[in-house]
């Protein structure tokens, strides 16, 4: 039952957070809102995912817990371990993230499907 709550709860919380950030009716021209992390909605299909959108995070600005939550929402098993490793080997650029993580996570025997899912969730800026 806990697994079901996590699988449904995390994506719902991410969606609510995204919608809350977009729902401002503030008309004060002097105020501005700046996000603390980048989360991008993507329709990229990953192995084992459904047609539901997968949230992407910038591994250079997201916390380890935010990366872990995104991995869990995408169905990555042992998401905490992989989030920790991703945090350890940063910072990343869009051009080097795939090669860097293939090399570094490969040291831990990551399977190709898990690596592909992790790479689909990460979007360095």
N, CA and C of each residue as an Amber inpcrd file, in Angstrom:
protein
   375
   0.8220000  -1.1930000   0.0000000   0.0000000   0.0000000   0.0000000
   0.8620000   1.2500000   0.0000000   1.9670000   1.2360000   0.7540000
   2.8570000   2.3990000   0.7910000   3.4320000   2.6740000  -0.5870000
   3.8000000   1.6180000  -1.3100000   4.3490000   1.7890000  -2.6540000
   3.3220000   2.4660000  -3.5550000   2.0580000   2.0710000  -3.4400000
   0.9950000   2.6820000  -4.2440000   0.8160000   4.1550000  -3.9190000
   0.9160000   4.4860000  -2.6530000   0.7930000   5.8900000  -2.2400000
   1.9430000   6.6970000  -2.8080000   3.1620000   6.1480000  -2.7540000
   4.3340000   6.8440000  -3.2820000   4.2140000   7.0150000  -4.7910000
   3.7880000   5.9480000  -5.4950000   3.6840000   6.0170000  -6.9480000
   2.6350000   7.0220000  -7.4010000   1.5780000   7.1860000  -6.6400000
   0.5360000   8.1430000  -7.0060000   0.7920000   9.4950000  -6.3540000
   1.2430000   9.4860000  -5.1150000   1.3870000  10.7240000  -4.3450000
   2.4620000  11.6510000  -4.8680000   3.6270000  11.1260000  -5.2200000
   4.7320000  11.9630000  -5.6780000   4.3560000  12.7080000  -6.9580000
   3.8360000  12.0190000  -8.0000000   3.4620000  12.7700000  -9.2030000
   2.3780000  13.8130000  -8.9430000   1.4450000  13.4740000  -8.0510000
   0.3820000  14.4430000  -7.7210000   0.9840000  15.6680000  -7.0390000
   1.8960000  15.4500000  -6.0910000   2.5400000  16.5710000  -5.4110000
   3.3470000  17.4240000  -6.3830000   4.0610000  16.7820000  -7.3030000
   4.8160000  17.5380000  -8.3090000   3.8780000  18.3640000  -9.1850000
   2.7660000  17.7740000  -9.5950000   1.8100000  18.4830000 -10.4430000
   1.1870000  19.6600000  -9.6980000   0.8180000  19.4490000  -8.4380000
   0.2390000  20.5230000  -7.6360000   1.2420000  21.6570000  -7.4700000
   2.5000000  21.2980000  -7.2210000   3.5410000  22.3240000  -7.0820000
   3.7190000  23.1240000  -8.3550000   3.6940000  22.4520000  -9.4920000
   3.8250000  23.1510000 -10.7720000   2.6280000  24.0650000 -11.0140000
   1.4320000  23.5490000 -10.7360000   0.2330000  24.3550000 -10.9480000
   0.1730000  25.5430000  -9.9900000   0.6000000  25.3550000  -8.7710000
   0.5970000  26.4430000  -7.7940000   1.5110000  27.5740000  -8.2400000
   2.6320000  27.2340000  -8.8360000   3.5690000  28.2360000  -9.3120000
   3.0600000  28.9770000 -10.5280000   2.1450000  28.3690000 -11.2730000
   1.6190000  28.9930000 -12.4950000   0.3290000  29.7460000 -12.2600000
  -0.2640000  29.6380000 -11.1060000  -1.5920000  30.1760000 -10.8870000
  -1.6440000  31.5420000 -10.2530000  -0.6180000  32.3460000 -10.3730000
  -0.6070000  33.6540000  -9.7420000  -1.4410000  34.6580000 -10.5180000
  -2.2720000  35.4210000  -9.7990000  -3.0500000  36.4990000 -10.3910000
  -2.5240000  37.8410000  -9.9330000  -1.2920000  37.9030000  -9.5180000
  -0.6760000  39.1100000  -8.9980000  -0.5730000  40.1540000 -10.1050000
  -1.1570000  41.3260000  -9.8690000  -1.1210000  42.3860000 -10.8790000
  -0.1480000  43.4790000 -10.4960000   0.5680000  43.3190000  -9.3870000
   1.5480000  44.3040000  -8.9520000   2.7680000  44.2190000  -9.8610000
   2.9940000  45.2550000 -10.6560000   4.0840000  45.2490000 -11.6280000
   5.4490000  45.2240000 -10.9520000   5.5500000  45.6040000  -9.7060000
   6.8290000  45.6640000  -9.0200000   7.2690000  44.3460000  -8.4080000
   6.4090000  43.3510000  -8.3830000   6.7950000  42.0900000  -7.7490000
   7.2750000  41.1030000  -8.7910000   8.1580000  40.2440000  -8.3580000
   8.6250000  39.1860000  -9.2450000   8.8080000  37.9180000  -8.4390000
   8.6800000  36.8060000  -9.1060000   8.8420000  35.5170000  -8.4710000
   9.9480000  34.7860000  -9.2260000  10.9250000  34.2710000  -8.4740000
  11.9820000  33.5150000  -9.1380000  12.0080000  32.1100000  -8.5660000
  11.9950000  31.1070000  -9.4380000  11.9930000  29.7280000  -8.9550000
  13.3390000  29.3500000  -8.3600000  13.3110000  28.3800000  -7.4460000
  14.5540000  27.9160000  -6.8360000  15.1540000  26.7430000  -7.5920000
  14.3240000  26.0260000  -8.3260000  14.8210000  24.9220000  -9.1450000
  14.0720000  24.9060000 -10.4570000  14.6450000  24.2640000 -11.4330000
  13.9950000  24.1300000 -12.7270000  13.3130000  22.7830000 -12.8060000
  12.0280000  22.7840000 -13.1020000  11.2890000  21.5620000 -13.3450000
  10.5700000  21.7600000 -14.6590000  10.8170000  20.8600000 -15.5980000
  10.2620000  20.9880000 -16.9270000   9.3700000  19.8000000 -17.1970000
   8.1570000  20.0390000 -17.6740000   7.2770000  18.9470000 -18.0360000
   7.6920000  18.4280000 -19.4030000   7.7250000  17.1290000 -19.5340000
   8.1560000  16.5220000 -20.7780000   7.2210000  15.3850000 -21.1380000
   7.0120000  15.1930000 -22.4060000   6.1950000  14.0690000 -22.8290000
   7.0610000  12.9180000 -23.3070000   8.3450000  12.9380000 -22.9640000
   9.2670000  11.8870000 -23.3590000   8.8520000  10.5710000 -22.7190000
   8.7200000   9.5420000 -23.5230000   8.3830000   8.2230000 -22.9980000
   9.6600000   7.5210000 -22.5820000   9.6580000   6.9470000 -21.4100000
  10.7950000   6.1850000 -20.9300000  10.3580000   4.7410000 -20.7710000
  11.2930000   3.8280000 -20.8040000  10.9220000   2.4260000 -20.6090000
  10.1800000   2.2460000 -19.2900000   9.0360000   1.6030000 -19.3540000
   8.2660000   1.3560000 -18.1470000   7.3420000   2.4940000 -17.7500000
   7.3680000   3.5980000 -18.4960000   6.4880000   4.7100000 -18.1360000
   5.2000000   4.6170000 -18.9230000   4.1920000   5.3280000 -18.4550000
   2.9280000   5.3730000 -19.1650000   2.9000000   6.6430000 -19.9980000
   1.7590000   6.9540000 -20.5430000   1.6300000   8.1540000 -21.3640000
   1.6560000   9.4150000 -20.5090000   1.6270000   9.2520000 -19.2020000
   1.6730000  10.4100000 -18.3140000   2.9960000  11.1430000 -18.4890000
   2.9740000  12.4220000 -18.2560000   4.1790000  13.2190000 -18.4170000
   5.1730000  12.9350000 -17.2990000   6.4450000  12.9840000 -17.6500000
   7.5320000  12.7680000 -16.6980000   8.1230000  14.1360000 -16.3840000
   8.2190000  14.4650000 -15.0970000   8.8020000  15.7470000 -14.7020000
  10.3110000  15.6670000 -14.8120000  10.9210000  16.6980000 -15.3700000
  12.3730000  16.7590000 -15.4660000  12.8920000  17.7670000 -14.4590000
  14.0920000  17.5130000 -13.9620000  14.7330000  18.4200000 -13.0160000
  16.1370000  18.7450000 -13.4920000  16.6030000  19.9130000 -13.1060000
  17.9730000  20.3250000 -13.4050000  18.8520000  19.7970000 -12.2760000
  19.7370000  18.8450000 -12.5610000  20.5540000  18.2630000 -11.4920000
  21.5510000  19.2500000 -10.8980000  21.7490000  20.3860000 -11.5440000
  22.6700000  21.3990000 -11.0300000  22.0140000  22.3020000  -9.9890000
  20.6870000  22.3670000  -9.9820000  19.9960000  23.2510000  -9.0360000
  19.0380000  22.5200000  -8.0980000  18.6070000  21.3300000  -8.4650000
  17.6600000  20.5780000  -7.6340000  18.3940000  19.9210000  -6.4640000
  17.6920000  19.7920000  -5.3590000  18.2680000  19.0980000  -4.1960000
  18.2450000  17.5890000  -4.4510000  19.0000000  16.8730000  -3.6590000
  19.0180000  15.4120000  -3.7790000  17.6160000  14.8370000  -3.5870000
  16.8560000  15.3930000  -2.6470000  15.4980000  14.8780000  -2.4070000
  14.5710000  15.1840000  -3.5850000  14.7630000  16.3080000  -4.2590000
  13.9520000  16.6190000  -5.4380000  14.2990000  15.6860000  -6.6000000
  15.5770000  15.3870000  -6.7540000  16.0020000  14.4490000  -7.7950000
  15.4380000  13.0670000  -7.4830000  15.5190000  12.6630000  -6.2170000
  14.9910000  11.3630000  -5.8180000  13.4910000  11.2860000  -6.0990000
  12.7460000  12.3290000  -5.7670000  11.2980000  12.3370000  -6.0120000
  10.9950000  12.2160000  -7.5040000  11.7630000  12.8940000  -8.3330000
  11.5620000  12.8100000  -9.7880000  11.8800000  11.4050000 -10.2890000
  12.9420000  10.7920000  -9.7470000  13.2810000   9.4190000 -10.1260000
  12.1650000   8.4630000  -9.7070000  11.6550000   8.6300000  -8.4990000
  10.5740000   7.7650000  -8.0220000   9.3390000   7.9110000  -8.8960000
   9.0130000   9.1440000  -9.2720000   7.8490000   9.3830000 -10.1270000
   8.0220000   8.7360000 -11.4980000   9.2560000   8.6180000 -11.9570000
   9.5390000   7.9990000 -13.2510000   9.6890000   6.4810000 -13.1390000
   9.6210000   5.9500000 -11.9220000   9.6900000   4.5090000 -11.7280000
  11.0870000   3.9370000 -11.5800000  12.0650000   4.7850000 -11.2250000
  13.4390000   4.3050000 -11.0350000  13.5220000   3.5690000  -9.7040000
  13.9620000   2.3090000  -9.7490000  14.1330000   1.5840000  -8.4970000
  15.4210000   2.0420000  -7.8240000  15.4110000   2.0220000  -6.5090000
  16.5430000   2.4830000  -5.7010000  16.8690000   3.9520000  -6.0030000
  15.8230000   4.7490000  -6.1060000  15.9460000   6.1530000  -6.5080000
  16.8560000   6.9590000  -5.5800000  16.8360000   6.6640000  -4.2920000
  17.6800000   7.3960000  -3.3400000  19.1630000   7.2170000  -3.6290000
  19.5510000   5.9960000  -3.9220000  20.9530000   5.7160000  -4.2360000
  21.3720000   6.4700000  -5.4910000  20.5470000   6.4040000  -6.5300000
  20.9160000   7.0420000  -7.7970000  20.9040000   8.5590000  -7.6800000
  19.9890000   9.1110000  -6.8940000  19.9550000  10.5670000  -6.6880000
  21.2370000  11.0240000  -5.9950000  21.6870000  10.2550000  -5.0180000
  22.9260000  10.5880000  -4.3050000  24.1110000  10.5750000  -5.2700000
  24.1850000   9.5530000  -6.1030000  25.2890000   9.4430000  -7.0590000
  25.2410000  10.5720000  -8.0950000  24.0620000  10.9220000  -8.5670000
  23.9320000  12.0200000  -9.5320000  24.4330000  13.3150000  -8.9000000
  24.0610000  13.5510000  -7.6490000  24.5250000  14.7500000  -6.9530000
  26.0340000  14.7780000  -6.7820000  26.6250000  13.6230000  -6.6110000
  28.0640000  13.5290000  -6.3690000  28.8970000  13.8860000  -7.5940000
  28.4190000  13.5790000  -8.7760000  29.2450000  13.7340000  -9.9700000
  28.9700000  15.0100000 -10.7710000  28.1320000  15.9040000 -10.2700000
  27.8310000  17.1590000 -10.9700000  28.9560000  18.1480000 -10.8120000
  28.8890000  19.3120000 -11.3610000  27.7930000  19.8230000 -12.2000000
  27.8400000  19.2230000 -13.6090000  26.7120000  19.3740000 -14.2970000
  26.5350000  18.7900000 -15.6140000  26.2020000  19.8640000 -16.6400000
  26.5560000  19.5860000 -17.8760000  26.1070000  20.4150000 -18.9930000
  25.2500000  19.5190000 -19.8810000  24.3890000  20.1060000 -20.6970000
  23.5680000  19.2790000 -21.5830000  24.4150000  18.3960000 -22.5130000
  25.6040000  18.8550000 -22.8570000  26.4540000  18.1180000 -23.7910000
  27.2010000  16.9520000 -23.1560000  27.4350000  16.9980000 -21.8410000
  28.2740000  15.9770000 -21.2100000  27.5550000  15.0650000 -20.2310000
  26.3090000  15.3520000 -19.8970000  25.6320000  14.5800000 -18.8490000
  25.5270000  13.1030000 -19.1930000  25.1980000  12.7820000 -20.4240000
  25.0290000  11.3830000 -20.7990000  26.3370000  10.6060000 -20.6550000
  27.4230000  11.1330000 -21.1930000  28.7170000  10.4460000 -21.0890000
  29.1860000  10.3360000 -19.6400000  29.0220000  11.4280000 -18.8770000
  29.4670000  11.4230000 -17.4810000  28.7120000  10.3850000 -16.6650000
  27.3790000  10.3760000 -16.7730000  26.6030000   9.4370000 -15.9610000
  26.7430000   8.0020000 -16.4530000  26.9050000   7.8050000 -17.7510000
  27.1350000   6.4530000 -18.2550000  28.4060000   5.8890000 -17.6350000
  29.4450000   6.6890000 -17.5890000  30.7190000   6.2580000 -17.0090000
  30.6160000   6.0730000 -15.4950000  30.1330000   7.1040000 -14.8030000
  30.1460000   7.0880000 -13.3380000  29.1280000   6.1110000 -12.7420000
  27.9110000   6.0740000 -13.2650000  26.9130000   5.1540000 -12.7200000
  27.1890000   3.7230000 -13.1690000  27.9050000   3.5860000 -14.2900000
  28.2970000   2.2630000 -14.7550000  29.1900000   1.5370000 -13.7610000
  29.9100000   2.3040000 -12.9430000  30.7640000   1.7060000 -11.9120000
  29.9480000   0.8890000 -10.9080000  28.6560000   1.2240000 -10.7930000
  27.7920000   0.5730000  -9.8150000  26.9050000  -0.4890000 -10.4510000
  27.1760000  -0.8190000 -11.7150000  26.4220000  -1.8800000 -12.3800000
  25.0070000  -1.4930000 -12.7680000  24.7770000  -0.2310000 -13.0750000
  23.4350000   0.2120000 -13.4630000  23.0360000  -0.4390000 -14.7870000
  21.7830000  -0.8620000 -14.8820000  21.3220000  -1.4510000 -16.1370000
  20.9180000  -0.3310000 -17.1070000  20.9100000  -0.6390000 -18.3940000
  20.6830000   0.3740000 -19.4300000  19.3120000   1.0300000 -19.3040000
  18.2820000   0.2670000 -18.9620000  16.9360000   0.8300000 -18.8340000
  16.8880000   1.8680000 -17.7100000  17.4780000   1.5570000 -16.5750000
  17.5020000   2.5020000 -15.4550000  18.2920000   3.7510000 -15.8270000
  19.4330000   3.5680000 -16.4720000  20.2400000   4.7100000 -16.9150000
  19.4560000   5.5900000 -17.8790000  18.7640000   4.9760000 -18.8390000
  17.9700000   5.7550000 -19.7950000  16.8590000   6.5460000 -19.1020000
  16.2180000   5.9250000 -18.1110000  15.1580000   6.6100000 -17.3800000
  15.7400000   7.7840000 -16.5920000  16.8670000   7.5750000 -15.9330000
  17.5300000   8.6530000 -15.1760000  17.8750000   9.8070000 -16.1090000
  18.4620000   9.4940000 -17.2580000  18.8370000  10.5440000 -18.2010000
  17.6250000  11.2890000 -18.7410000  16.4790000  10.6030000 -18.8660000
  15.2700000  11.2670000 -19.3650000  14.6810000  12.2240000 -18.3370000
  14.9890000  12.0140000 -17.0670000  14.4700000  12.8680000 -15.9950000
  15.3510000  14.1000000 -15.7800000  16.6270000  13.9990000 -16.0920000
  17.5660000  15.0910000 -15.8210000  17.6800000  16.0250000 -17.0210000
  17.5950000  17.3150000 -16.7490000  17.6760000  18.3260000 -17.8030000
  18.5660000  19.4870000 -17.3240000  19.8930000  19.3110000 -17.4270000
  20.7660000  20.4040000 -16.9710000  20.6120000  21.6250000 -17.8710000
  20.7110000  22.7890000 -17.2610000  20.5750000  24.0440000 -18.0190000
  21.9320000  24.6260000 -18.3380000
